[in-house]
Coordinates of C-alpha atoms in Angstrom, one line a residue:
M3 CA 63.0 24.9 -20.4
A4 CA 64.5 23.4 -17.3
S5 CA 61.6 21.0 -17.1
M6 CA 61.9 20.0 -20.8
F7 CA 65.7 19.5 -20.4
M8 CA 65.3 17.2 -17.4
S9 CA 62.7 15.0 -19.0
S10 CA 64.4 14.6 -22.4
L11 CA 67.8 14.2 -20.8
D12 CA 66.7 11.2 -18.9
Q13 CA 65.7 9.3 -22.0
S14 CA 69.3 9.0 -23.0
I15 CA 71.6 9.7 -20.0
I16 CA 71.8 6.1 -18.7
A17 CA 72.7 4.7 -22.2
T18 CA 76.4 5.0 -21.6
A19 CA 76.2 4.2 -17.9
M20 CA 74.1 1.1 -18.4
P21 CA 76.9 -1.6 -18.4
T22 CA 78.2 -0.3 -15.0
I23 CA 74.7 0.1 -13.5
V24 CA 73.4 -3.4 -14.4
G25 CA 76.7 -5.0 -13.4
E26 CA 76.7 -3.4 -10.0
L27 CA 73.0 -4.1 -9.4
D28 CA 73.0 -7.6 -10.9
G29 CA 70.5 -6.8 -13.7
V30 CA 72.4 -7.7 -16.9
E31 CA 69.7 -10.1 -18.2
H32 CA 66.9 -7.5 -17.9
Q33 CA 68.8 -4.2 -18.5
G34 CA 66.5 -3.2 -21.4
W35 CA 63.8 -2.4 -18.8
L36 CA 65.7 0.6 -17.5
I37 CA 65.1 2.4 -20.8
T38 CA 61.8 0.7 -21.7
I39 CA 60.0 1.5 -18.4
Y40 CA 60.8 5.2 -18.7
I41 CA 59.7 5.5 -22.4
L42 CA 56.6 3.5 -21.5
A43 CA 55.6 5.7 -18.6
V44 CA 56.2 8.9 -20.5
A45 CA 54.1 7.7 -23.5
V46 CA 51.2 6.5 -21.3
V47 CA 50.8 9.8 -19.3
M48 CA 51.4 12.3 -22.1
P49 CA 47.7 12.3 -23.3
L50 CA 46.5 12.3 -19.6
Y51 CA 48.6 15.4 -18.7
G52 CA 47.5 17.2 -21.9
K53 CA 43.8 16.5 -21.2
A54 CA 44.1 17.4 -17.5
G55 CA 45.7 20.7 -18.4
D56 CA 42.9 21.6 -20.8
T57 CA 40.3 20.6 -18.3
W58 CA 41.5 21.9 -15.0
G59 CA 44.4 24.2 -15.8
R60 CA 48.1 23.6 -16.1
R61 CA 49.6 25.1 -13.0
Y62 CA 49.1 22.2 -10.6
P63 CA 49.6 19.3 -13.1
F64 CA 52.9 21.0 -14.0
L65 CA 54.0 21.3 -10.3
I66 CA 53.0 17.7 -9.7
A67 CA 55.0 16.5 -12.7
I68 CA 58.1 18.4 -11.5
A69 CA 57.7 17.0 -8.0
L70 CA 57.3 13.4 -9.2
F71 CA 60.3 13.6 -11.4
T72 CA 62.6 15.2 -8.8
V73 CA 61.6 12.8 -6.0
A74 CA 62.0 9.8 -8.4
S75 CA 65.5 11.1 -9.4
A76 CA 66.5 11.1 -5.8
G77 CA 65.1 7.6 -5.3
A78 CA 66.8 6.2 -8.4
G79 CA 70.1 7.6 -7.2
F80 CA 69.8 5.9 -3.9
A81 CA 68.5 2.6 -5.3
T82 CA 70.1 -0.5 -3.8
S83 CA 68.7 -3.2 -6.2
F84 CA 68.0 -3.4 -9.9
Y85 CA 64.2 -3.7 -9.5
E86 CA 64.1 -0.8 -7.1
L87 CA 65.8 1.3 -9.8
V88 CA 63.4 0.1 -12.4
A89 CA 60.5 1.2 -10.2
W90 CA 61.9 4.7 -9.7
R91 CA 62.6 5.0 -13.4
G92 CA 58.9 4.3 -14.0
V93 CA 57.9 7.1 -11.5
Q94 CA 60.4 9.4 -13.3
G95 CA 58.6 8.7 -16.5
L96 CA 55.2 9.5 -14.9
G97 CA 56.6 13.0 -14.2
G98 CA 58.7 13.3 -17.3
G99 CA 55.7 12.9 -19.6
G100 CA 54.0 15.9 -18.0
L101 CA 57.1 18.0 -18.2
M102 CA 57.4 17.6 -21.9
I103 CA 53.8 18.3 -22.7
L104 CA 52.9 21.0 -20.2
S105 CA 56.1 23.1 -20.9
Q106 CA 55.0 23.4 -24.5
A107 CA 51.3 23.9 -23.7
I108 CA 52.1 26.7 -21.2
I109 CA 54.1 28.6 -23.8
A110 CA 51.0 28.3 -26.1
D111 CA 48.8 29.6 -23.3
I112 CA 50.7 32.8 -22.8
V113 CA 52.4 33.5 -26.1
P114 CA 50.4 34.1 -29.4
A115 CA 51.3 31.7 -32.2
K116 CA 52.7 34.7 -34.2
E117 CA 55.3 35.2 -31.5
R118 CA 55.8 31.6 -30.4
G119 CA 58.5 30.6 -32.8
K120 CA 61.2 32.5 -30.8
Y121 CA 60.2 30.5 -27.7
M122 CA 59.6 27.1 -29.4
G123 CA 62.9 27.3 -31.3
P124 CA 65.1 27.2 -28.1
M125 CA 63.0 24.5 -26.7
G126 CA 63.5 22.4 -29.8
A127 CA 67.2 23.1 -29.6
L128 CA 67.2 22.0 -26.0
F129 CA 65.6 18.7 -26.9
G130 CA 68.5 18.1 -29.4
V131 CA 71.1 19.2 -26.8
S132 CA 69.7 16.7 -24.3
A133 CA 69.8 13.9 -26.8
V134 CA 73.5 14.4 -27.2
A135 CA 74.3 15.6 -23.7
G136 CA 72.6 12.6 -22.1
P137 CA 75.1 9.9 -23.2
L138 CA 78.0 12.4 -22.7
L139 CA 77.1 13.2 -19.1
G140 CA 76.2 9.6 -18.3
G141 CA 79.6 8.4 -19.5
W142 CA 81.5 11.2 -17.7
F143 CA 79.6 10.6 -14.4
T144 CA 80.3 6.8 -14.6
E145 CA 84.0 7.1 -15.5
A146 CA 84.9 10.1 -13.3
H147 CA 82.5 9.9 -10.4
D148 CA 79.5 7.6 -9.8
W149 CA 76.7 6.5 -12.1
R150 CA 74.2 7.7 -9.4
W151 CA 75.0 11.3 -10.4
S152 CA 73.2 10.5 -13.7
F153 CA 70.0 10.8 -11.5
W154 CA 71.1 13.3 -8.8
I155 CA 71.9 15.9 -11.5
N156 CA 68.2 16.4 -11.7
L157 CA 67.8 17.4 -8.1
P158 CA 69.0 21.1 -8.1
I159 CA 67.4 21.7 -11.5
G160 CA 64.1 20.2 -10.3
L161 CA 64.0 22.1 -7.0
L162 CA 64.8 25.4 -8.8
A163 CA 62.2 24.7 -11.5
F164 CA 59.6 23.9 -8.8
A165 CA 60.4 27.0 -6.8
V166 CA 60.3 29.3 -9.8
A167 CA 57.0 27.8 -11.1
W168 CA 55.4 27.9 -7.7
A169 CA 56.2 31.6 -7.3
T170 CA 55.7 32.9 -10.9
L171 CA 53.5 30.6 -12.9
K172 CA 50.2 32.4 -12.4
L173 CA 47.9 30.2 -14.5
P174 CA 44.2 29.9 -13.7
S175 CA 42.8 26.7 -12.4
H176 CA 39.1 25.8 -12.7
R177 CA 36.7 23.1 -12.0
S178 CA 35.1 21.1 -14.7
E179 CA 31.6 19.4 -14.8
R180 CA 32.7 17.1 -17.6
R181 CA 33.0 13.4 -16.8
V182 CA 36.5 12.0 -16.7
D183 CA 37.2 9.4 -19.5
V184 CA 38.5 6.7 -17.2
L185 CA 37.8 3.8 -19.6
G186 CA 39.6 5.6 -22.4
A187 CA 42.6 6.3 -20.1
V188 CA 42.8 2.6 -19.1
L189 CA 42.6 1.4 -22.7
L190 CA 45.2 3.9 -23.8
A191 CA 47.6 2.7 -21.1
V192 CA 47.0 -0.9 -22.0
A193 CA 47.4 -0.4 -25.8
T194 CA 50.5 1.8 -25.4
S195 CA 52.2 -0.6 -22.9
A196 CA 51.5 -3.6 -25.1
L197 CA 52.8 -1.9 -28.3
I198 CA 56.1 -0.8 -26.6
M199 CA 56.5 -4.3 -25.2
V200 CA 56.1 -5.8 -28.7
A201 CA 58.6 -3.3 -30.1
T202 CA 61.2 -4.1 -27.4
W203 CA 60.4 -7.8 -27.2
E204 CA 63.7 -9.0 -28.8
S205 CA 65.9 -6.9 -26.5
M206 CA 64.0 -8.0 -23.4
V207 CA 62.9 -11.6 -24.1
G208 CA 64.5 -13.0 -27.2
S209 CA 63.9 -13.3 -31.0
Y210 CA 60.5 -12.6 -32.6
D211 CA 59.3 -16.2 -32.8
L212 CA 55.6 -16.4 -33.7
D213 CA 55.6 -19.9 -32.3
D214 CA 55.9 -18.2 -28.9
G215 CA 52.4 -18.1 -27.5
R216 CA 53.3 -15.1 -25.2
L217 CA 54.3 -13.0 -28.2
V218 CA 51.2 -13.9 -30.2
A219 CA 49.0 -13.1 -27.2
L220 CA 50.8 -9.8 -26.7
I221 CA 50.3 -8.8 -30.4
A222 CA 46.6 -9.8 -30.3
G223 CA 46.1 -7.9 -27.1
T224 CA 47.7 -4.8 -28.6
V225 CA 45.4 -4.8 -31.5
L226 CA 42.3 -5.4 -29.4
A227 CA 43.1 -2.7 -26.9
A228 CA 43.8 -0.2 -29.7
V229 CA 40.5 -1.0 -31.5
A230 CA 38.6 -0.8 -28.2
F231 CA 40.2 2.6 -27.4
V232 CA 39.1 4.1 -30.7
A233 CA 35.6 2.8 -30.2
V234 CA 35.4 4.2 -26.7
E235 CA 36.8 7.6 -27.7
L236 CA 34.2 7.9 -30.5
R237 CA 31.4 7.7 -27.9
A238 CA 33.0 9.3 -24.9
E239 CA 31.5 12.6 -23.6
D240 CA 34.9 14.1 -23.1
P241 CA 37.5 11.8 -24.6
I242 CA 41.2 11.7 -23.6
L243 CA 42.2 11.8 -27.3
P244 CA 39.3 13.2 -29.4
M245 CA 39.1 11.4 -32.7
R246 CA 37.8 14.6 -34.3
L247 CA 41.3 16.0 -34.1
F248 CA 42.3 13.6 -36.9
K249 CA 39.7 15.3 -39.2
N250 CA 42.0 18.3 -39.0
S251 CA 44.4 17.9 -41.8
V252 CA 47.2 20.0 -40.2
F253 CA 47.0 18.0 -37.0
T254 CA 47.0 14.6 -38.8
L255 CA 49.9 15.4 -41.2
S256 CA 52.0 17.1 -38.5
T257 CA 51.5 14.1 -36.2
L258 CA 52.6 11.7 -38.9
V259 CA 55.7 13.7 -39.5
G260 CA 56.4 13.6 -35.7
L261 CA 56.0 9.8 -35.8
V262 CA 58.5 9.6 -38.6
I263 CA 61.0 11.9 -36.9
G264 CA 60.8 9.7 -33.7
M265 CA 61.4 6.5 -35.7
G266 CA 64.3 8.0 -37.7
M267 CA 66.1 10.3 -35.2
F268 CA 66.4 8.0 -32.2
A269 CA 67.3 5.0 -34.3
A270 CA 70.1 6.9 -35.9
L271 CA 71.3 8.4 -32.6
G272 CA 71.2 5.2 -30.6
F273 CA 73.9 3.3 -32.5
L274 CA 76.4 6.0 -33.7
P275 CA 78.3 6.1 -30.3
T276 CA 78.8 2.3 -30.4
F277 CA 80.2 2.5 -33.9
L278 CA 82.6 5.3 -32.9
Q279 CA 83.9 3.4 -29.9
M280 CA 84.5 0.3 -32.0
A281 CA 85.8 2.1 -35.1
T282 CA 88.1 4.6 -33.5
G283 CA 88.8 3.0 -30.1
V284 CA 87.6 6.2 -28.2
G285 CA 86.2 5.9 -24.7
V286 CA 82.6 6.2 -23.7
T287 CA 82.9 9.9 -22.9
E288 CA 84.9 10.7 -26.0
S289 CA 82.3 9.1 -28.2
G290 CA 79.7 11.4 -26.7
F291 CA 81.9 14.4 -27.6
L292 CA 81.9 13.3 -31.2
M293 CA 78.1 13.8 -31.3
I294 CA 78.5 17.5 -30.6
P295 CA 78.3 18.6 -34.3
M296 CA 74.8 17.2 -34.4
M297 CA 73.8 19.3 -31.4
V298 CA 75.4 22.4 -32.9
G299 CA 73.5 21.9 -36.1
M300 CA 70.2 21.4 -34.3
M301 CA 70.6 24.4 -32.0
A302 CA 71.6 26.7 -34.9
T303 CA 68.6 25.9 -37.1
A304 CA 66.0 25.6 -34.3
I305 CA 66.8 29.0 -32.9
S306 CA 67.3 30.8 -36.2
S307 CA 64.1 29.4 -37.7
G308 CA 62.1 30.3 -34.6
V309 CA 63.3 33.9 -34.9
A310 CA 62.5 33.9 -38.7
I311 CA 59.0 32.5 -38.1
T312 CA 58.3 35.3 -35.6
K313 CA 59.4 37.9 -38.1
T314 CA 57.7 36.5 -41.2
G315 CA 54.8 34.5 -39.9
R316 CA 55.7 31.7 -42.4
Y317 CA 56.5 28.3 -41.0
K318 CA 55.7 25.6 -43.6
I319 CA 58.9 26.2 -45.6
Y320 CA 61.0 25.3 -42.6
S321 CA 59.2 21.9 -42.2
I322 CA 59.8 21.1 -45.8
A323 CA 63.4 22.2 -45.8
G324 CA 64.1 20.4 -42.5
M325 CA 62.7 17.0 -43.6
G326 CA 64.5 17.3 -47.0
I327 CA 67.8 18.1 -45.3
A328 CA 67.4 15.3 -42.8
T329 CA 66.5 12.8 -45.5
A330 CA 69.5 13.8 -47.6
A331 CA 71.8 13.5 -44.5
L332 CA 70.6 10.0 -43.8
V333 CA 71.3 9.0 -47.4
W334 CA 74.8 10.5 -47.0
M335 CA 75.2 8.4 -43.8
T336 CA 74.7 5.2 -45.8
T337 CA 78.3 5.8 -47.1
I338 CA 79.9 5.4 -43.7
T339 CA 82.9 3.1 -43.8
A340 CA 85.5 1.9 -41.4
E341 CA 88.0 4.5 -42.9
I342 CA 85.7 7.5 -42.6
S343 CA 87.5 10.6 -41.4
M344 CA 86.1 12.4 -38.3
L345 CA 85.7 15.6 -40.3
Q346 CA 83.4 13.8 -42.8
Y347 CA 81.6 12.1 -40.0
S348 CA 81.1 15.4 -38.2
A349 CA 79.8 17.0 -41.3
M350 CA 77.2 14.2 -41.8
I351 CA 75.7 14.5 -38.3
F352 CA 75.8 18.3 -38.4
V353 CA 73.6 18.3 -41.5
L354 CA 71.3 15.7 -39.9
G355 CA 71.0 17.9 -36.8
A356 CA 70.4 21.0 -38.9
G357 CA 67.5 19.3 -40.7
L358 CA 65.9 18.1 -37.5
G359 CA 66.2 21.5 -35.8
L360 CA 64.2 23.1 -38.6
V361 CA 61.3 20.7 -38.3
M362 CA 60.9 19.4 -34.8
Q363 CA 59.2 22.4 -33.1
T364 CA 57.8 23.8 -36.3
I365 CA 55.3 20.9 -36.5
V366 CA 54.3 21.4 -32.9
L367 CA 53.6 25.1 -33.6
A368 CA 51.6 24.1 -36.7
V369 CA 49.4 21.8 -34.6
Q370 CA 48.9 24.3 -31.8
N371 CA 47.9 27.0 -34.3
A372 CA 45.4 24.8 -36.1
V373 CA 43.3 23.5 -33.2
D374 CA 40.7 25.0 -30.9
P375 CA 42.5 26.9 -28.1
A376 CA 40.6 24.8 -25.6
E377 CA 42.4 21.7 -26.9
I378 CA 46.0 23.0 -27.2
G379 CA 47.2 20.7 -24.4
T380 CA 45.4 17.6 -25.9
A381 CA 46.7 18.3 -29.4
T382 CA 50.3 19.0 -28.2
S383 CA 50.3 15.8 -26.1
A384 CA 49.0 13.7 -29.0
N385 CA 51.8 15.0 -31.3
N386 CA 54.5 14.2 -28.8
F387 CA 52.8 10.9 -27.9
F388 CA 53.1 9.6 -31.4
R389 CA 56.7 10.8 -31.6
E390 CA 57.5 8.7 -28.5
I391 CA 55.8 5.7 -30.0
G392 CA 57.8 6.2 -33.2
A393 CA 61.0 6.4 -31.2
A394 CA 60.3 3.1 -29.3
V395 CA 59.2 1.2 -32.5
G396 CA 61.9 2.7 -34.7
T397 CA 64.8 2.0 -32.3
A398 CA 63.6 -1.6 -31.9
L399 CA 63.3 -2.3 -35.6
F400 CA 66.6 -0.6 -36.4
S401 CA 68.3 -2.6 -33.6
S402 CA 67.0 -5.9 -35.0
I403 CA 68.3 -5.0 -38.5
F404 CA 71.6 -3.7 -37.3
T405 CA 72.3 -6.6 -34.9
S406 CA 71.4 -9.4 -37.3
R407 CA 73.8 -8.0 -39.9
L408 CA 76.5 -7.4 -37.3
V409 CA 76.3 -10.9 -35.9
D410 CA 76.7 -12.4 -39.4
G411 CA 79.7 -10.2 -40.1
L412 CA 81.4 -10.8 -36.8
E413 CA 81.0 -14.6 -36.9
E414 CA 82.8 -14.6 -40.2
V415 CA 85.7 -12.5 -38.9
L416 CA 86.0 -14.1 -35.5
A417 CA 86.1 -17.6 -37.0
G418 CA 89.7 -16.9 -38.2
V419 CA 91.0 -15.4 -34.9
P420 CA 94.0 -17.4 -33.8
Q421 CA 93.8 -19.1 -30.4
G422 CA 96.8 -17.2 -29.2
A423 CA 94.8 -14.0 -29.4
G424 CA 92.6 -15.2 -26.5
E425 CA 89.0 -16.2 -26.4
V426 CA 86.8 -13.8 -28.4
A427 CA 83.0 -14.0 -28.8
S428 CA 80.8 -11.6 -30.7
S429 CA 78.6 -11.2 -27.6
S430 CA 81.4 -9.9 -25.4
L431 CA 83.3 -7.6 -27.7
T432 CA 84.4 -4.3 -26.2
P433 CA 86.5 -1.4 -27.7
E434 CA 89.4 -2.6 -25.5
T435 CA 89.1 -6.2 -26.9
V436 CA 89.0 -5.0 -30.5
A437 CA 92.1 -2.8 -29.9
A438 CA 94.0 -5.7 -28.6
L439 CA 93.4 -8.0 -31.6
P440 CA 96.1 -8.4 -34.2
E441 CA 95.5 -7.4 -37.8
P442 CA 93.7 -8.2 -40.0
F443 CA 91.1 -9.2 -37.4
K444 CA 90.9 -5.7 -35.8
T445 CA 90.2 -4.1 -39.1
G446 CA 87.7 -6.9 -40.0
I447 CA 85.6 -6.2 -36.9
V448 CA 85.6 -2.5 -37.5
E449 CA 84.5 -3.1 -41.0
A450 CA 81.8 -5.5 -39.8
Y451 CA 80.3 -2.7 -37.7
A452 CA 80.5 -0.2 -40.6
D453 CA 79.0 -2.7 -43.0
A454 CA 76.1 -3.4 -40.6
L455 CA 75.4 0.2 -39.8
A456 CA 75.6 2.0 -43.1
P457 CA 73.2 -0.3 -45.1
A458 CA 70.8 -0.3 -42.1
F459 CA 70.3 3.4 -42.6
W460 CA 68.7 2.6 -45.9
Y461 CA 65.8 1.2 -44.0
L462 CA 65.2 4.6 -42.4
V463 CA 65.5 6.6 -45.6
P464 CA 62.1 5.7 -47.0
L465 CA 60.6 6.7 -43.6
L466 CA 62.1 10.2 -43.6
A467 CA 61.4 10.6 -47.3
T468 CA 57.7 9.9 -46.6
G469 CA 57.8 12.6 -43.9
F470 CA 59.4 14.9 -46.4
V471 CA 56.5 14.4 -48.9
L472 CA 53.9 14.8 -46.1
T473 CA 55.3 18.3 -45.2
F474 CA 54.3 19.6 -48.7
F475 CA 50.6 18.8 -47.8
I476 CA 50.6 20.6 -44.5
R477 CA 48.3 23.6 -45.1
E478 CA 49.8 26.8 -43.8
I479 CA 47.3 28.8 -41.6
A480 CA 48.1 32.3 -40.7
L481 CA 49.6 32.4 -37.2
S482 CA 47.2 33.7 -34.6
D483 CA 48.2 36.9 -32.7
I484 CA 46.1 35.8 -29.7
A485 CA 47.5 33.8 -26.8
G486 CA 45.7 30.6 -25.9
M487 CA 44.4 31.9 -22.5
V488 CA 43.0 35.0 -24.2
A489 CA 41.3 32.9 -26.8
R490 CA 39.6 30.8 -24.1
G491 CA 38.5 33.9 -22.1
E492 CA 40.8 33.1 -19.2
A493 CA 42.9 36.3 -19.7
I494 CA 42.9 39.6 -21.5
T495 CA 45.8 41.5 -23.1
G496 CA 47.0 44.5 -24.9
E497 CA 44.8 47.6 -25.1
E498 CA 41.9 45.9 -23.4
A499 CA 44.0 45.0 -20.4
Q500 CA 45.4 48.6 -20.1
A501 CA 42.0 50.2 -20.4
L502 CA 40.6 48.0 -17.6
L503 CA 43.6 48.7 -15.5
A504 CA 43.1 52.4 -15.9
E505 CA 39.4 52.2 -15.3
Q506 CA 39.9 50.2 -12.1
A507 CA 42.6 52.7 -10.9
D508 CA 40.3 55.7 -11.6
A509 CA 37.5 54.0 -9.6
G510 CA 39.9 53.6 -6.7
G511 CA 39.7 49.8 -6.9
S512 CA 42.5 47.4 -5.8
L513 CA 44.2 45.8 -8.7
A514 CA 47.5 44.1 -9.1
P515 CA 49.4 45.4 -12.1
A516 CA 50.0 43.3 -15.1
R517 CA 53.2 41.3 -14.8
R518 CA 56.0 42.9 -16.8
D519 CA 57.4 39.6 -17.8
E520 CA 54.2 38.4 -19.5
P521 CA 53.8 38.9 -23.3
D522 CA 51.9 42.1 -24.1
G523 CA 51.0 42.7 -20.5
L524 CA 48.8 39.6 -20.4
V525 CA 46.5 39.7 -17.3
T526 CA 45.0 36.5 -15.9
R527 CA 41.6 36.2 -14.2
G528 CA 43.4 35.7 -10.9
D529 CA 45.1 39.1 -11.2
L530 CA 42.2 41.1 -12.6
A531 CA 39.1 42.3 -10.8
V532 CA 36.7 42.7 -13.7
P533 CA 34.2 45.5 -13.1
G534 CA 30.7 44.2 -12.2
D535 CA 29.0 45.8 -15.2
L536 CA 31.3 44.2 -17.7
D537 CA 30.3 40.8 -19.1
P538 CA 33.4 38.5 -19.0
G539 CA 32.1 37.0 -22.2
D540 CA 32.9 40.2 -24.0
L541 CA 36.6 39.5 -23.4
V542 CA 36.5 36.2 -25.2
T543 CA 38.4 36.2 -28.5
S544 CA 39.4 33.1 -30.4
A545 CA 42.0 32.6 -33.1
S546 CA 40.6 32.5 -36.5
S547 CA 41.1 29.5 -38.8
D548 CA 39.3 27.9 -41.7
D549 CA 40.7 24.4 -41.0
V550 CA 38.4 21.6 -40.0
G551 CA 38.1 21.3 -36.2
A552 CA 39.6 24.8 -35.5
P553 CA 37.6 27.6 -34.0
A554 CA 35.7 30.2 -35.9
A555 CA 36.4 33.9 -35.2
R556 CA 34.1 35.4 -32.7

């Protein structure tokens, strides 16, 4: 959870600190890179970490990810130039992608799907907490202390997470004879990088002008790299992202729902604080506080649904309800006006958070339960990968729609501002500038923000509605009561483990006891000296499923 928190927090923590950071480091013209480079690095390495964990074990990739992220956080905090900070943000992303994926895959390794809801629920809630806490902490550090603490906050958490993982994370590592899919990894990195650059082109370079040869070449390169990647993966001996996963209906539909959530959630979150600052005149930190109702809604439903899934074994209904509630909340948010009360606004985002909390980790659980235990990491990383891509593309598209409507509205209002009110330009408006303007211009600018934001949400409604429809077609497979490591033959548990422990003790052998903090007394190969006359293959048990691509019961 500490690792998941660090990684997701750093996607949003510099949003409110950005003006101060780029102003101090002379990077105003290219400030978009501070966010883009992190998202890009996270997305590129997600499938690589997932595959590495499945192939060689998750212990050392997880430790490497924590170390990379922690060291990069220190480097970013001490950066003395804008481009140095961008470089450290990229290294942060290289670690952050592993933290997101491996933390979820490790839970799947040691906790059976039937019990996993009560673990995945809090992790999903934590993702929502970080999305709100990031801008809040970034604003507070910038206003009350120093923006560098937005990065240094990771140091104690990272060091503690590394120490605890090193001492207690007893996961097996193993060698693999399979050939590494280097070409697939390179093409995936190229295609992902190009796609995110296309999505963020307007914020980094300028408008989407198809007469610009650079943009046309970038789009063409994105398509070619994506096609080449699919072709290579279809023929690779051990692909980074096996195309056969997409034959599994549960994986495909859940991943599409994740893509939709990424496009809708981050686009909605990204512009609400700006609206609040302009509409109410609150400061950076205060606008972050006004996002807390969404965090509360997400935490409440993520944790409660996780407990309910563990008790009942049913999970599909929570995906359906979550997407339905989130879609309804977004429709409600299209009614935002300049005169909206904070009570009504809080109710809106509370409902949105409640819907997202029901569905976000539920679809990850559905994916993990439906695939071969040997591909849990790969499948988990793919699901998260498409959500990250959705976030990048969705935010960019929503930004273009919102900004174009806003500029048109502001130009009309500002054209009538009297000269005595001072020089005012739409590109340099701040909450303080707006508060200082006389009426009716102040109200006109606030209304321009509301008129640009509320209708823009309508562009997201069809996306979330599509995700809502897709959840009805996700086939509910009975949750496995076997942990991933047990299913792969890397560990034994329950009565088998206790019987072997007793047998070894009776024989006078030396055997470390099963860890008390591991579910059902799970014993890994590293802890257990299996008697010589026992075939380790007898211990292999795999989760049963009748879905395409999932393992048959043995």
